[in-house]
Every structure is written in C-alpha cells, then in structure tokens.
PDB file of C-alpha atoms in Angstrom:
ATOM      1  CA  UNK D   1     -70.177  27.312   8.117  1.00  0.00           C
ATOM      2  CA  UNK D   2     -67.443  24.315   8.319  1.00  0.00           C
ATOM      3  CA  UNK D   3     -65.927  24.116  11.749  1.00  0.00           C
ATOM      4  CA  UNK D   4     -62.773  22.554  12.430  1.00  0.00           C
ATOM      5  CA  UNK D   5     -62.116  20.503  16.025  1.00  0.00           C
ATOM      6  CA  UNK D   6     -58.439  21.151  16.181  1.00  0.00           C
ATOM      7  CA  UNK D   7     -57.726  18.469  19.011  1.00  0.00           C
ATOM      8  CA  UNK D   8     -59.219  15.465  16.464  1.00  0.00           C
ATOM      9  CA  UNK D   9     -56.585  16.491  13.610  1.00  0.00           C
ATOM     10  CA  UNK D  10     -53.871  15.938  16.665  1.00  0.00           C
ATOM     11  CA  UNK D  11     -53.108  19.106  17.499  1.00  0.00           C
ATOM     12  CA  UNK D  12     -52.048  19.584  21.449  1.00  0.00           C
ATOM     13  CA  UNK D  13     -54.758  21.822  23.304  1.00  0.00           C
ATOM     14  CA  UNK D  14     -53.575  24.086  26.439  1.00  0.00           C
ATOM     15  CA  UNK D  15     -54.706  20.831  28.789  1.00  0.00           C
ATOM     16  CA  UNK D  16     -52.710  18.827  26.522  1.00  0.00           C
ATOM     17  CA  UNK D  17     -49.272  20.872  27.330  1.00  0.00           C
ATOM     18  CA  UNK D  18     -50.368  21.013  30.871  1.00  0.00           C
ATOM     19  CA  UNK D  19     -50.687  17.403  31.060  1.00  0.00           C
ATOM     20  CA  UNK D  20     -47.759  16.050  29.459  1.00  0.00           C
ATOM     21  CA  UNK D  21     -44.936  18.468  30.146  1.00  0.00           C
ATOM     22  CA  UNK D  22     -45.455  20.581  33.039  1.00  0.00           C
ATOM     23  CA  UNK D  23     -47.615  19.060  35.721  1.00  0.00           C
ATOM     24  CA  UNK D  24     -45.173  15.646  35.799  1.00  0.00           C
ATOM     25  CA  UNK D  25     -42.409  17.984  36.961  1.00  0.00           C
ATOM     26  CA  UNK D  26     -41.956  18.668  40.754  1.00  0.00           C
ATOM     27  CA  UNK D  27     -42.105  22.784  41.281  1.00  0.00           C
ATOM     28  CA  UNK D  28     -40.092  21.964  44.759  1.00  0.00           C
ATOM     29  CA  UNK D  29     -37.048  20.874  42.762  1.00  0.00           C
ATOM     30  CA  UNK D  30     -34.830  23.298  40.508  1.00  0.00           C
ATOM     31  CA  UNK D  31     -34.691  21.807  36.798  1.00  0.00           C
ATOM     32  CA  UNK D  32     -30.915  20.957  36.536  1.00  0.00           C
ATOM     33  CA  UNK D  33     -30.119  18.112  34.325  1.00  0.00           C
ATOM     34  CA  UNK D  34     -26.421  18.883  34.733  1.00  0.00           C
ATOM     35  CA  UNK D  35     -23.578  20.216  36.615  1.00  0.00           C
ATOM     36  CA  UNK D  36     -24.044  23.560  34.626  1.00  0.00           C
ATOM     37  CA  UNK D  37     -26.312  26.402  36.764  1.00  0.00           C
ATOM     38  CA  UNK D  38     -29.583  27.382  35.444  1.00  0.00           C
ATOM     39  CA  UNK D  39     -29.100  30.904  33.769  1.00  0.00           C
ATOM     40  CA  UNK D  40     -32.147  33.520  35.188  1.00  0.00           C
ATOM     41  CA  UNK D  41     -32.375  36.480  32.828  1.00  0.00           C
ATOM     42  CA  UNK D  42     -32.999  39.393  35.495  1.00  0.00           C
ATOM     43  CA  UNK D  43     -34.149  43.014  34.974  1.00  0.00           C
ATOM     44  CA  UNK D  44     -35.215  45.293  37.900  1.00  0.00           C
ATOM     45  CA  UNK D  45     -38.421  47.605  36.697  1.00  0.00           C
ATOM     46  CA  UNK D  46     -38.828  50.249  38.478  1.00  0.00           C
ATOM     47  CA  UNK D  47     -42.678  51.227  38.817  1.00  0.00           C
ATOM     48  CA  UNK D  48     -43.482  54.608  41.609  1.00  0.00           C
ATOM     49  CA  UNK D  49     -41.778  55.732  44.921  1.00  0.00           C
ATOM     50  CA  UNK D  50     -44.840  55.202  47.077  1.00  0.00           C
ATOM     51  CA  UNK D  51     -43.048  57.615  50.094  1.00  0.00           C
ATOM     52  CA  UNK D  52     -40.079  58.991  51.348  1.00  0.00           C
ATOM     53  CA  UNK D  53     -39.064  59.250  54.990  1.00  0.00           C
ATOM     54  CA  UNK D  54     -36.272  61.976  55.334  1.00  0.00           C
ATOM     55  CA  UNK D  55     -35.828  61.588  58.617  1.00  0.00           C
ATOM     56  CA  UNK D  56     -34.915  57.790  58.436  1.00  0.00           C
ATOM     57  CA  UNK D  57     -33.352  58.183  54.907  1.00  0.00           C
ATOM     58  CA  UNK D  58     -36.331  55.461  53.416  1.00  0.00           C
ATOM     59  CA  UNK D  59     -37.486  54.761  49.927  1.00  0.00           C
ATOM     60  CA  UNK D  60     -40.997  52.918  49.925  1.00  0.00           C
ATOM     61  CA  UNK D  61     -41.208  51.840  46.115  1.00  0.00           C
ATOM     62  CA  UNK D  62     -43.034  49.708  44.292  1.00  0.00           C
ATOM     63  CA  UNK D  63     -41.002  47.537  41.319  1.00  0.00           C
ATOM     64  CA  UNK D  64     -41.316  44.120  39.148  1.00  0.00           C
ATOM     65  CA  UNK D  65     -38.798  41.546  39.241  1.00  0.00           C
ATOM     66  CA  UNK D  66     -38.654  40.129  35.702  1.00  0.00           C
ATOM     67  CA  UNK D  67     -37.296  36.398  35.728  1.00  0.00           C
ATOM     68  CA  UNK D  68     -36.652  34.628  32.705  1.00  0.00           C
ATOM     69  CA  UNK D  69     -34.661  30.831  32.550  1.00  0.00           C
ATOM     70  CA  UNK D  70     -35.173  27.814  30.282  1.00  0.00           C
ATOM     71  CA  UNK D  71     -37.025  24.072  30.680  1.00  0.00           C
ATOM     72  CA  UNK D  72     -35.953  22.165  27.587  1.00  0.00           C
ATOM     73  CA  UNK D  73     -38.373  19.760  29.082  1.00  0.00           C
ATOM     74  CA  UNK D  74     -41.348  22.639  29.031  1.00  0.00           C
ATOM     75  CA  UNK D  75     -41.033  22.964  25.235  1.00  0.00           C
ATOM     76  CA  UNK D  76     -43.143  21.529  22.259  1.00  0.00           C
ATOM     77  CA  UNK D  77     -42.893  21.727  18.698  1.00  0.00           C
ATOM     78  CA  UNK D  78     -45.299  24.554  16.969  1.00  0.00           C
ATOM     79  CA  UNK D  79     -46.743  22.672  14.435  1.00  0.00           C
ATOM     80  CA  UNK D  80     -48.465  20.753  16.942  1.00  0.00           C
ATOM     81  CA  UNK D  81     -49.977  23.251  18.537  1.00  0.00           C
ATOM     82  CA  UNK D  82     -52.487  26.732  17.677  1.00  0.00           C
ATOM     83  CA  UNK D  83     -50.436  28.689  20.528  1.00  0.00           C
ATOM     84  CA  UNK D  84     -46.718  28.939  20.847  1.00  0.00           C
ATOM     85  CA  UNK D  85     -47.164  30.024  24.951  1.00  0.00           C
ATOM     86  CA  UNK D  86     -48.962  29.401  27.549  1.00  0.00           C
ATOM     87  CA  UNK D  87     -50.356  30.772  31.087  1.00  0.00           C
ATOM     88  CA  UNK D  88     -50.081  28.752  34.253  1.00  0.00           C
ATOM     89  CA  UNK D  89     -50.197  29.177  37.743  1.00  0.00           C
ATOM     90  CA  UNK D  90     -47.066  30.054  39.065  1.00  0.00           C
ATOM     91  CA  UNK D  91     -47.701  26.649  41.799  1.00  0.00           C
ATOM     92  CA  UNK D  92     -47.145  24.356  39.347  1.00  0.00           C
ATOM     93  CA  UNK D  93     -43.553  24.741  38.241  1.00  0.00           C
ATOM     94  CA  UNK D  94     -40.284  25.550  40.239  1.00  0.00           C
ATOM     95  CA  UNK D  95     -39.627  29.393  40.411  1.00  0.00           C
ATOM     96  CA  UNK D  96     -36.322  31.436  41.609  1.00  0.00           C
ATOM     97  CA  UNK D  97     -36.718  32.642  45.264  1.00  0.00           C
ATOM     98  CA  UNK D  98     -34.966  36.157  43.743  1.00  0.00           C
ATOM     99  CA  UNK D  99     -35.971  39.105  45.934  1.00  0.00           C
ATOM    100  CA  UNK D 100     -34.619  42.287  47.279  1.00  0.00           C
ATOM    101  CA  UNK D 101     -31.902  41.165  49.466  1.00  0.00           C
ATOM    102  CA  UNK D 102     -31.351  44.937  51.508  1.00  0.00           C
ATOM    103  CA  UNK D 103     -34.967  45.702  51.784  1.00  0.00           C
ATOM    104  CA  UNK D 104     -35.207  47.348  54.695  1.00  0.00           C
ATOM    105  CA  UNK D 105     -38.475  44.668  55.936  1.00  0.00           C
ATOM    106  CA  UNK D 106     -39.171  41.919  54.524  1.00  0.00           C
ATOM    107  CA  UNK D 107     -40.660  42.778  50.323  1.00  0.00           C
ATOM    108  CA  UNK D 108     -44.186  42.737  50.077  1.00  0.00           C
ATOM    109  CA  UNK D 109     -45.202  40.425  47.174  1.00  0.00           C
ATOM    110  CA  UNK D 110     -48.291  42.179  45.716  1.00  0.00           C
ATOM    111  CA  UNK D 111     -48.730  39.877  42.435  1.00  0.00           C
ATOM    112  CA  UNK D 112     -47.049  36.326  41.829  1.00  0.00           C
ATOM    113  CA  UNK D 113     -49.356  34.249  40.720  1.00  0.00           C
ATOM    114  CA  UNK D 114     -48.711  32.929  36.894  1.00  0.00           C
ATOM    115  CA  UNK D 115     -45.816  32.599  34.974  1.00  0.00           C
ATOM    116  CA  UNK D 116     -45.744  31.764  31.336  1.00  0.00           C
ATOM    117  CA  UNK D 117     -44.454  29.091  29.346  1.00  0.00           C
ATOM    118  CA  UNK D 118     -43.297  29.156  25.744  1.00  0.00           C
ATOM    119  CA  UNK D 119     -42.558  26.747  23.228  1.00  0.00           C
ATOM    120  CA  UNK D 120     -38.995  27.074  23.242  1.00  0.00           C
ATOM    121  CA  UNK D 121     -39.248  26.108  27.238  1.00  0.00           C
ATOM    122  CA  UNK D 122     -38.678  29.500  28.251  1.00  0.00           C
ATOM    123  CA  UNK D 123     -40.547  30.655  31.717  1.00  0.00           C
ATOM    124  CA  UNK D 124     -41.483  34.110  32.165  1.00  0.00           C
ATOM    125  CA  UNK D 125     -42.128  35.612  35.939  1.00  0.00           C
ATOM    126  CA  UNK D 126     -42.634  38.769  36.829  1.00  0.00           C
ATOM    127  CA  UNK D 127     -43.565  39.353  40.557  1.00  0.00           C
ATOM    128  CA  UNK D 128     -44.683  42.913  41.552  1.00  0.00           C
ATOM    129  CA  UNK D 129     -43.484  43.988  45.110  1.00  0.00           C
ATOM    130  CA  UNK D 130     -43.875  46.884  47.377  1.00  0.00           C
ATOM    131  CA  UNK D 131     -40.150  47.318  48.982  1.00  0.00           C
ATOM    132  CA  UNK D 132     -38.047  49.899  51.206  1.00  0.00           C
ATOM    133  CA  UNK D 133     -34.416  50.406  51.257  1.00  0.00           C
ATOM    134  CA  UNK D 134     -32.258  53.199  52.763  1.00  0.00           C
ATOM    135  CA  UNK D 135     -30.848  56.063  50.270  1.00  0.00           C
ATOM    136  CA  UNK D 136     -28.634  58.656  51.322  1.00  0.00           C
ATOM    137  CA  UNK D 137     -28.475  62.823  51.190  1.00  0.00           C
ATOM    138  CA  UNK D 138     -32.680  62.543  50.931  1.00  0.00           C
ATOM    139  CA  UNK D 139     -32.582  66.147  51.574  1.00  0.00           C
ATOM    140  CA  UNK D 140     -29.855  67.192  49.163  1.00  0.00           C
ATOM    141  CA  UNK D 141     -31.133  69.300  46.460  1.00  0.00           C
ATOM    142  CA  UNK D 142     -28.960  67.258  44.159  1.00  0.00           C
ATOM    143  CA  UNK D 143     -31.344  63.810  44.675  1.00  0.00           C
ATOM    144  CA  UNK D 144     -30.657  60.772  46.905  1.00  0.00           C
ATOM    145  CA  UNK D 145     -28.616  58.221  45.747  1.00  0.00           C
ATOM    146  CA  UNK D 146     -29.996  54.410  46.433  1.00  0.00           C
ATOM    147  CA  UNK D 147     -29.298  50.916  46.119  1.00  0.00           C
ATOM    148  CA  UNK D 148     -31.160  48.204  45.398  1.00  0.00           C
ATOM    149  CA  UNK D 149     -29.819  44.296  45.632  1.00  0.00           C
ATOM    150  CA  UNK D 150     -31.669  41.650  43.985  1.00  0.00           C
ATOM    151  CA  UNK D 151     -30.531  37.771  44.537  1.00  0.00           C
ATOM    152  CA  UNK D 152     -31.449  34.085  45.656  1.00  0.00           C
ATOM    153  CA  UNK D 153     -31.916  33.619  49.299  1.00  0.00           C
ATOM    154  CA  UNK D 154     -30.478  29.539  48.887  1.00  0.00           C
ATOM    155  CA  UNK D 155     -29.406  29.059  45.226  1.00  0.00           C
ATOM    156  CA  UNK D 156     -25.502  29.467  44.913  1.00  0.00           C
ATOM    157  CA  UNK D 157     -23.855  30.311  41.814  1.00  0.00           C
ATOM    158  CA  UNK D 158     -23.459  26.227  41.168  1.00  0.00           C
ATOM    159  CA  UNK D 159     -27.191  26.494  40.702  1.00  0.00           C
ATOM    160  CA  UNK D 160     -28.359  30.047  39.677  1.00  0.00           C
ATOM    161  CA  UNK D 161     -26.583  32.768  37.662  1.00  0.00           C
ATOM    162  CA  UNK D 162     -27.755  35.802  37.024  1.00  0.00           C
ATOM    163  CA  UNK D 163     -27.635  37.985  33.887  1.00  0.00           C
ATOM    164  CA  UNK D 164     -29.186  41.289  32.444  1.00  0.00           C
ATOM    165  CA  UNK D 165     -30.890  40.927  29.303  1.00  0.00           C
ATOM    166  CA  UNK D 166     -29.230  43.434  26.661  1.00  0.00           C
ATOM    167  CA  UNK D 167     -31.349  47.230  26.563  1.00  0.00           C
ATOM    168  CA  UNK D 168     -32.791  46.413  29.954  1.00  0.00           C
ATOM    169  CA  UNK D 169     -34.455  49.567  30.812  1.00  0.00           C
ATOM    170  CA  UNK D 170     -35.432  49.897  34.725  1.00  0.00           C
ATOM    171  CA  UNK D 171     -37.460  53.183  33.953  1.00  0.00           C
ATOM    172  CA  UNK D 172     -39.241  51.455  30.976  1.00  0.00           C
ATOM    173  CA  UNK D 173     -42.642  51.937  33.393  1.00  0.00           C
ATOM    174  CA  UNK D 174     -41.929  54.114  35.932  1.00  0.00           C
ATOM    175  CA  UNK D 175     -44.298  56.925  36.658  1.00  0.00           C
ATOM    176  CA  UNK D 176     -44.117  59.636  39.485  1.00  0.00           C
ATOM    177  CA  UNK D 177     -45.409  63.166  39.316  1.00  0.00           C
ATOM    178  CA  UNK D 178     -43.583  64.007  42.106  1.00  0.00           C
ATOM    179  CA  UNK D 179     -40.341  62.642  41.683  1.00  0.00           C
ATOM    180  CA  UNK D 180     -37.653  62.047  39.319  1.00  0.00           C
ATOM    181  CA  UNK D 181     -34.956  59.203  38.747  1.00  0.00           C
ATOM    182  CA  UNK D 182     -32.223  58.351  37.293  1.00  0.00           C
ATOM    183  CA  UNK D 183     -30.440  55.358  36.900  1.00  0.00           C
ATOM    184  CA  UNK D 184     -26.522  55.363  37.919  1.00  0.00           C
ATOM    185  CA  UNK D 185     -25.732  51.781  36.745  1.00  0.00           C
ATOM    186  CA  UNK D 186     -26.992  47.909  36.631  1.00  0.00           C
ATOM    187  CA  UNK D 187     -24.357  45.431  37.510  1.00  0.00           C
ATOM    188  CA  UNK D 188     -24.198  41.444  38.222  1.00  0.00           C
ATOM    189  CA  UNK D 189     -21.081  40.187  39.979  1.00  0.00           C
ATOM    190  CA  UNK D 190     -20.846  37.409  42.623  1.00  0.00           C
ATOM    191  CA  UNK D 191     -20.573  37.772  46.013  1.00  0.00           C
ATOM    192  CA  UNK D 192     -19.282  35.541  48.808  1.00  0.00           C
ATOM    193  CA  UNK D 193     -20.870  36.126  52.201  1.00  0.00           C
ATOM    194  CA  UNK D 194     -19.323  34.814  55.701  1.00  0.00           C
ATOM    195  CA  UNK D 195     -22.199  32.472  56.262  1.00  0.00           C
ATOM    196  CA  UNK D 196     -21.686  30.356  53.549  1.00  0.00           C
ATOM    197  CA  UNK D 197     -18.556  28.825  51.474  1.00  0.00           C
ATOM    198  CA  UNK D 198     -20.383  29.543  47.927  1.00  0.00           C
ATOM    199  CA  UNK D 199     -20.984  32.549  46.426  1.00  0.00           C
ATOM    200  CA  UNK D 200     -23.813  34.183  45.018  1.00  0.00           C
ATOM    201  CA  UNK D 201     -24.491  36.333  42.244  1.00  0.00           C
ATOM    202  CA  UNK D 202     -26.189  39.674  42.952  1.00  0.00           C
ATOM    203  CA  UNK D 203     -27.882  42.500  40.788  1.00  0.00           C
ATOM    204  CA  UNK D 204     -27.142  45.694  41.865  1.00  0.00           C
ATOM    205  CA  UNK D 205     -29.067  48.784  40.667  1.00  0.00           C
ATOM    206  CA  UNK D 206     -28.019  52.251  41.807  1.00  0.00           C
ATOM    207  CA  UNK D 207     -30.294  54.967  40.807  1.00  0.00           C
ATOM    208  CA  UNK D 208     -30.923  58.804  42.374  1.00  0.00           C
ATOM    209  CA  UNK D 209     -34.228  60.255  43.797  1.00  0.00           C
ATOM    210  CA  UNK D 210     -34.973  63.888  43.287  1.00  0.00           C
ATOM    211  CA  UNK D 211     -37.906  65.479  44.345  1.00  0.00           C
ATOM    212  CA  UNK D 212     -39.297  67.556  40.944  1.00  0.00           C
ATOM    213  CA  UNK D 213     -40.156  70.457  43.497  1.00  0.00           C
ATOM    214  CA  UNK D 214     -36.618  71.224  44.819  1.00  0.00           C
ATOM    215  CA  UNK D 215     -35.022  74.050  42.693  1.00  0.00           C
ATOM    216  CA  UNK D 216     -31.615  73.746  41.040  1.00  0.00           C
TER     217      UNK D 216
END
C-alpha cells in the first residue's frame, strides 16, 4: 500500500494553522483593523425550561448562545490544506463577552470551551448556559409571556454589532414534555443606557410558556 505524508508535499497540518495564524494573535484584544465594528452573527437557541417558580414569576432554562464574526487574519487558502476548519480552545483567540443581560443571577456557563475556525476566518462559538429571567401571567391558562436580552457587557456599538442570521430558528432544539413555547418575535436594535454615552446593540427574544397540562 503507497502512503502519502501530506505535510512533506507542503500541505499545512492542524499545528501548522495553529502556529502561524492563531496563536500570534492576543485573545485579550478584539480583532479590529479599522474604525468599522466587528459584525457578531447572533441566534438565541432555546434548549428545556429546567423549572418554573409561580410564585416569583421565574423561568430556569437552559439555551445556547450561537456567536459567529470574521478574522481575515484566521483564514488560509484550501488548497493548502486537507481540512477547511478547525477546533481550538476557546483560550486562545478573543471571544464576545455576549450573555443574558436580564438574567435574573448571574448565567451559568455550562460549556465554553472551543470555538471553531474556518478557512474563510470565520469563528464559531456556541456557549451553553443555564439562565433565569422573570415572565409574567405564569398562571394564566393562556402561557407566560417572557423576555430574554442578549448583549456585550463592555463592547459598544463602535466595536460590536449584532445581527440575526436569516431563518434563525430559536426552537430548532428545544425539547420539553411538559411545556410548550412559542416564539413572539427576535429583534436587534441599539440601546443607550444612563451609565454610559455609547450605545449598545441588544437581541431581544420574546417567547410564551404554557404548561401542556392546562386545558384550553
């Protein structure tokens, strides 16, 4: 049998990418190399409703953030390489601090720890957290309606936009035998605060609970 060793006709190996266009960069330091913000693709997937508290009007749920932006930098050409993406620890290259802003305490982050980098420079990063926010009517037949609002703690809109990729689906995974949901409406707009002089863009995503054993 002939075997080929890829790395001695040039080819880059997963090391190779590492090497030369990721681990140079400084993860501490947003990759601007203008005055134009970095655009983070943003969609909200909603996963189960772990509980519901009626008596405080709290959601417990458990969602993925999906974050997607571009590192021209990050990128190589295909015919250089076997792969055209690549799986590294999440440490290594700057990331959007985008959480829940109105969780009720602070998110739980249950799974952060890669992202993935494709040839084109894109980054993929999809953190899974456990969060609780306040909905209203919990009791109402009719379902609760609630709100979640996803942002950057620091980044202003002169760094960070945010957008919602097109057919962005926050029920794509969400399973609950117990309860139902529906979603009311995604938005982005930007948002100016009274502790700061910038604004900021925010996802919102309103959606109703209803409990499957309430009758019409």
């Amino acid at each position: 049998m002939l075997t080929i060793n890829i790395a001695s006709q040039g080819l880059m190996t997963r090391a190779d990418v590492l090497k030369r266009f990721i681990e140079p960069t400084n993860p501490n330091v947003i990759p601007l190399d203008s005055d134009t913000p970095l655009d983070v693709s943003l969609s909200v997937k909603l996963l189960n409703i772990e509980g519901v508290n009626e008596d405080e009007e709290q959601v417990e749920l458990t969602l993925w953030l999906g974050m997607r932006w571009n590192v021209p930098v990050f990128g190589w050409k295909e015919d250089v390489a076997t792969f055209d993406e690549i799986s590294v620890p999440a440490s290594l290259v700057w990331v959007p601090d985008l959480t829940i802003l109105n969780s009720i305490s602070y998110p739980d982050l249950l799974v952060a720890d890669r992202v993935v980098v494709g040839s084109d420079g894109a980054v993929t990063f999809v953190p899974s957290l456990k969060v609780k926010v306040k909905c209203q009517n919990l009791r109402h037949f009719q379902g609760a309606t609630c709100r979640l609002r996803a942002g950057s703690w620091t980044h202003s809109t002169k760094d960070v936009t945010l957008s919602i990729p097109e057919g962005a689906d926050p029920l794509e995974y969400f399973q609950s035998e117990k309860y139902s949901v529906q979603v009311v409406s995604q938005t982005v707009k930007d948002e100016k605060y009274s502790c700061c002089k910038n604004t900021y863009d925010e996802l919102s995503l309103v959606f109703t609970v209803r409990d499957k054993s309430l009758n019409d």
